[in-house]
PDB file of C-alpha atoms in Angstrom:
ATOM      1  CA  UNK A   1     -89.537-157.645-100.391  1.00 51.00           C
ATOM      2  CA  UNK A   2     -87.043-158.707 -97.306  1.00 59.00           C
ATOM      3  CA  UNK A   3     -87.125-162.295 -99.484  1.00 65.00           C
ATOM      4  CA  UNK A   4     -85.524-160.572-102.460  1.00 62.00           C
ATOM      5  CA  UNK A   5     -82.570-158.879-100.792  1.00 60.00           C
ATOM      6  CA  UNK A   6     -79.274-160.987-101.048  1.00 65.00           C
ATOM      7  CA  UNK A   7     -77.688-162.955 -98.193  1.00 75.00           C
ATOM      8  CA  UNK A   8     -74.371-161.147 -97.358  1.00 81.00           C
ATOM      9  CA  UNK A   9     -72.720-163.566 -94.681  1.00 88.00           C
ATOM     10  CA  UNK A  10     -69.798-161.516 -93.044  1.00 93.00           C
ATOM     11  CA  UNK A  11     -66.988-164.415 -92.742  1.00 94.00           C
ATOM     12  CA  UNK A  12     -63.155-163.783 -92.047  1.00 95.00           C
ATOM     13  CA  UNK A  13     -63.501-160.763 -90.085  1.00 97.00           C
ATOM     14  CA  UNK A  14     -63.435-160.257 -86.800  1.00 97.00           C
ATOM     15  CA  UNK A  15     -63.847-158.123 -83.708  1.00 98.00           C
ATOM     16  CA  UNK A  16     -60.747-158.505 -81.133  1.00 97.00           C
ATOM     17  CA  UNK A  17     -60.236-156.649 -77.531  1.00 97.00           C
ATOM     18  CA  UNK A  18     -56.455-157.163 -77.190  1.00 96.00           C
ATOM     19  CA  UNK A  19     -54.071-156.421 -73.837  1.00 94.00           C
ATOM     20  CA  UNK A  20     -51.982-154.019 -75.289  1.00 92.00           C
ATOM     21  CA  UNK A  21     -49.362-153.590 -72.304  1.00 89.00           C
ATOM     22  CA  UNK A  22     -49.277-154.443 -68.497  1.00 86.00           C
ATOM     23  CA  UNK A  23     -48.234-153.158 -65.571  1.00 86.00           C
ATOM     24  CA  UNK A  24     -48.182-153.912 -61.732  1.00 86.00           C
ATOM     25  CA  UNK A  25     -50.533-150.996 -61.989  1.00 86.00           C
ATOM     26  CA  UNK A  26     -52.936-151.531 -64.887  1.00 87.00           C
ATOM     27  CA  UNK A  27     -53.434-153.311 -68.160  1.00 91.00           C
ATOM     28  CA  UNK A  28     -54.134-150.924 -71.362  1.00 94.00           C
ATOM     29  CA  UNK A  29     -56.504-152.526 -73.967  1.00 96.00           C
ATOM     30  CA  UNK A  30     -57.412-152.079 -77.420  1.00 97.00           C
ATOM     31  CA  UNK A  31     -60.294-153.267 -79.816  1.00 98.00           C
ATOM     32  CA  UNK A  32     -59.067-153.809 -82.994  1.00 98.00           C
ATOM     33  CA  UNK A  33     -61.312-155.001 -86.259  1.00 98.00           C
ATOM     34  CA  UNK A  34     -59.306-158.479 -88.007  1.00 98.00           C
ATOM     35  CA  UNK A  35     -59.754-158.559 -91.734  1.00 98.00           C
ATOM     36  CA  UNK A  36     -58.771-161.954 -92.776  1.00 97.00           C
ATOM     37  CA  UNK A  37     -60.037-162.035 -96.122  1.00 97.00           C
ATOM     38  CA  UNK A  38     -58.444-161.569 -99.385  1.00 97.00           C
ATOM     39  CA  UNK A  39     -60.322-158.181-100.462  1.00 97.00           C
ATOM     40  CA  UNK A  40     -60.031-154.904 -98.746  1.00 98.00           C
ATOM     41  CA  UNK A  41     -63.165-153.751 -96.912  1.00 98.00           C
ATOM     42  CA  UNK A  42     -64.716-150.414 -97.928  1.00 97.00           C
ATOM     43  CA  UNK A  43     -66.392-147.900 -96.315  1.00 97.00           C
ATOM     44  CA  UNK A  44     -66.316-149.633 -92.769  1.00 98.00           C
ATOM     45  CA  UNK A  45     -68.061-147.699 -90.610  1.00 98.00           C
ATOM     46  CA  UNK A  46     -68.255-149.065 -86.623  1.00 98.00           C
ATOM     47  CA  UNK A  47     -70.422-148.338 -83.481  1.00 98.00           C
ATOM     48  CA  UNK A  48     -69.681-149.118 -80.302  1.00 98.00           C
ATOM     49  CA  UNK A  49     -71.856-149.345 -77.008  1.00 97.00           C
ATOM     50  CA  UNK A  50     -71.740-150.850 -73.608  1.00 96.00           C
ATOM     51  CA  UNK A  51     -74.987-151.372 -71.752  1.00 96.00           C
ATOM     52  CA  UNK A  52     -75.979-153.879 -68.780  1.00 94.00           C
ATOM     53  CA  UNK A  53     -76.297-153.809 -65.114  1.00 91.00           C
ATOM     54  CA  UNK A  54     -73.597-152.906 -62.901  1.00 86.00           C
ATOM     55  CA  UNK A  55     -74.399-152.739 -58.642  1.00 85.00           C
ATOM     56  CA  UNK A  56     -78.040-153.490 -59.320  1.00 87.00           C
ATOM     57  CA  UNK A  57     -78.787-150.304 -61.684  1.00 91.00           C
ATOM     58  CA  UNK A  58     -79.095-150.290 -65.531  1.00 94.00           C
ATOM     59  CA  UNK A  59     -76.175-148.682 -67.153  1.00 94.00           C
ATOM     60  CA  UNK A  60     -74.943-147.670 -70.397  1.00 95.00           C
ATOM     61  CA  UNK A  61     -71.840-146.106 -71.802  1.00 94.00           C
ATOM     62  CA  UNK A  62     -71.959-143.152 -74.739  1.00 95.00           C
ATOM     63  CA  UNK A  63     -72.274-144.703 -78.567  1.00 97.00           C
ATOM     64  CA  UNK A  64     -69.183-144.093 -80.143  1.00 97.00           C
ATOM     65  CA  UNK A  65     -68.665-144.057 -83.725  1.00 98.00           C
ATOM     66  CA  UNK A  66     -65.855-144.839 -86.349  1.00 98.00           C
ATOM     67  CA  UNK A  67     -65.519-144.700 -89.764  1.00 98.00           C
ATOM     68  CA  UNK A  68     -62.870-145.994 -91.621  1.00 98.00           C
ATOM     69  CA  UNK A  69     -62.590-145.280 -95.597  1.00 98.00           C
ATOM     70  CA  UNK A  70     -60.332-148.737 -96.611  1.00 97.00           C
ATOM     71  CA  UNK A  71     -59.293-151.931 -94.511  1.00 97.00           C
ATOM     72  CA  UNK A  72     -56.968-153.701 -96.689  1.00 98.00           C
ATOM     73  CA  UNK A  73     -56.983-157.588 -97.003  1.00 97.00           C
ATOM     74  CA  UNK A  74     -55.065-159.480 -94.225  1.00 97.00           C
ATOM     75  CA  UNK A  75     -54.848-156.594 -92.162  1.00 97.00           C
ATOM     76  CA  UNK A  76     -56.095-154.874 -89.048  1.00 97.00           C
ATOM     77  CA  UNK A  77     -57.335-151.922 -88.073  1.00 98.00           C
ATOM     78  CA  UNK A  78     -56.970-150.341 -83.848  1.00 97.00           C
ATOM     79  CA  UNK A  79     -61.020-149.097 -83.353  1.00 97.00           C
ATOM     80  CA  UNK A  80     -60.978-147.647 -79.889  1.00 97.00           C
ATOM     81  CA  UNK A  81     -59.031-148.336 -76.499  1.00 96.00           C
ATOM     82  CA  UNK A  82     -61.540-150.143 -74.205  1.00 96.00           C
ATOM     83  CA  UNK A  83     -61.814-149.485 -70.182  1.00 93.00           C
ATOM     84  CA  UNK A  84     -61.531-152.795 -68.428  1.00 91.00           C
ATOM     85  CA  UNK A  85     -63.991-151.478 -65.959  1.00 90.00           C
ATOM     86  CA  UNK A  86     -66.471-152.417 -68.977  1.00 93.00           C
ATOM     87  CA  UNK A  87     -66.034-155.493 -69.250  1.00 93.00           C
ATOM     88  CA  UNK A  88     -68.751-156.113 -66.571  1.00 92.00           C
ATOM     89  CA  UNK A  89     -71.030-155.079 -69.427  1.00 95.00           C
ATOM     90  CA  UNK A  90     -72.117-156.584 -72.778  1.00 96.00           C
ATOM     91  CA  UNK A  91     -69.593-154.490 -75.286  1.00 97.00           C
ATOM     92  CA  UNK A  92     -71.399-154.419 -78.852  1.00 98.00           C
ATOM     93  CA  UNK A  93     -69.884-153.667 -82.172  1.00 98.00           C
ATOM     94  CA  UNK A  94     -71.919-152.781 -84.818  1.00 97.00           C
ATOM     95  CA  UNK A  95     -70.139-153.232 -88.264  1.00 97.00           C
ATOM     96  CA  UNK A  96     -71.334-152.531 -91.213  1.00 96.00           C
ATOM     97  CA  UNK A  97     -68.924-152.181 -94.999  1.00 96.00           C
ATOM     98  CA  UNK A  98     -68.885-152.990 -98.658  1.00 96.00           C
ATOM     99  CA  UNK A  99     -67.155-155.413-100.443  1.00 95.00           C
ATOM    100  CA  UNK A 100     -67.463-153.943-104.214  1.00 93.00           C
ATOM    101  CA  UNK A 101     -71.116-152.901-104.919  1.00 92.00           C
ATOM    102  CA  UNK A 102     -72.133-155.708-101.765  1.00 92.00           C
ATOM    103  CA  UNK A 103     -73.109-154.167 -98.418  1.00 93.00           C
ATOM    104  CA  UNK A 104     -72.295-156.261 -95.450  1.00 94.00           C
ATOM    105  CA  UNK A 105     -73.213-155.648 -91.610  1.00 94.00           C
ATOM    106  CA  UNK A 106     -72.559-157.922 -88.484  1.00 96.00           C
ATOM    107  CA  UNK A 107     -72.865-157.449 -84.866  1.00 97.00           C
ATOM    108  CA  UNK A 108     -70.225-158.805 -82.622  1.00 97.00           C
ATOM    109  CA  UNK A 109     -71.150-158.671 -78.829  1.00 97.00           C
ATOM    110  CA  UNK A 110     -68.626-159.162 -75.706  1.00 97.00           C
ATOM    111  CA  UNK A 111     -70.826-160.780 -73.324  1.00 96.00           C
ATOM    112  CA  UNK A 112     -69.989-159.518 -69.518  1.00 93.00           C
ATOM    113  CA  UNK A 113     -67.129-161.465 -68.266  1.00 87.00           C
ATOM    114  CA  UNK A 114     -66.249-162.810 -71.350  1.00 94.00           C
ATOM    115  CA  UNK A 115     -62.956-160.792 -71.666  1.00 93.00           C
ATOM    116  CA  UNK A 116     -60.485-163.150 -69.298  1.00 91.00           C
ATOM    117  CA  UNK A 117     -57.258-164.722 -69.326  1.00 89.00           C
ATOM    118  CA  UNK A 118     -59.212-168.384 -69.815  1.00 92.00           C
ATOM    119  CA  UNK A 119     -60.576-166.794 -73.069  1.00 94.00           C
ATOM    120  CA  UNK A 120     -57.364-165.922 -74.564  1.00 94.00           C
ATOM    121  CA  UNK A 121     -55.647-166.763 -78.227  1.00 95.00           C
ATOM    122  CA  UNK A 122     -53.158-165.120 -79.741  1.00 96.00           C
ATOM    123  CA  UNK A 123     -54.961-163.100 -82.020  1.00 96.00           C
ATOM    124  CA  UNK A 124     -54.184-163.473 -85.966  1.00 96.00           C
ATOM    125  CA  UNK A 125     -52.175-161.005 -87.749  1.00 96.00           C
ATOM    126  CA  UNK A 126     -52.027-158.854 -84.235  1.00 96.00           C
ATOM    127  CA  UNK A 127     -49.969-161.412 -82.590  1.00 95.00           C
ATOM    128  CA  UNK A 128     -51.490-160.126 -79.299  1.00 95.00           C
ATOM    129  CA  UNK A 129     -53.010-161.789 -76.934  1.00 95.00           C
ATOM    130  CA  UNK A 130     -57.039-161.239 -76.892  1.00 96.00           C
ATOM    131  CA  UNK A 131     -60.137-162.090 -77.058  1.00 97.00           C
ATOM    132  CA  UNK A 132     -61.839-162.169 -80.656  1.00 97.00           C
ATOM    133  CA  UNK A 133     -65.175-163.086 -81.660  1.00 96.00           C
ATOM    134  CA  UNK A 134     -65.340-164.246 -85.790  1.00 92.00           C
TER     135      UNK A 134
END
């Protein structure tokens, strides 16, 4: 039964879009997955999506995937470069690892216009500035 199964709570890791570089021209960003725990993360494997509604007409971008064997602990780990012409769209990350024998999974979604300069930390052990959702 659903009841039965154990309540793994994915804390200390995050999803981040960072601004890599600027220009006059353009701005180059990166998503990057934050492991702030103390144990690597195993197996991590990541899916990414954009879908929402762009000049009145449903749209959605491919489903990319990524699979990473070992994320140590207090470290990160680049996922994908991200078009800022996206971030008119929800952005959804999928993640799903192991932590020993213990599956985890966690779904971290950039709501449209949620990626902006007011938004902005410095983003831990990047040292970037970004937008992260924990």
């Amino acid at each position: 039964m659903i009841k039965d199964l154990p309540q793994n709570v994915v804390k200390d890791i995050g999803i981040a879009v960072a601004l890599e570089s600027e220009t006059p021209e353009s701005k180059i960003w990166y998503v990057y997955l934050i492991n702030k725990k103390d144990v690597p993360l195993e197996t991590v494997l990541i899916t990414s999506k954009g879908y929402g509604e762009k000049n009145g007409e449903q749209v959605k971008t491919s489903i990319l995937r990524h699979a990473f064997p070992l994320i140590p602990a207090q470290s990160f780990k680049l996922i994908e470069p991200i078009d800022e012409a996206t971030f008119g769209l929800s952005n959804e990350y999928w993640l799903s690892f192991y932590i020993g024998t213990d599956i985890f999974d966690k779904k971290f979604i950039f709501l449209p216009e949620s990626i902006v300069d007011g938004n902005f930390i410095k983003l831990p052990l990047v040292n970037k500035p970004g937008v992260m959702i924990l």
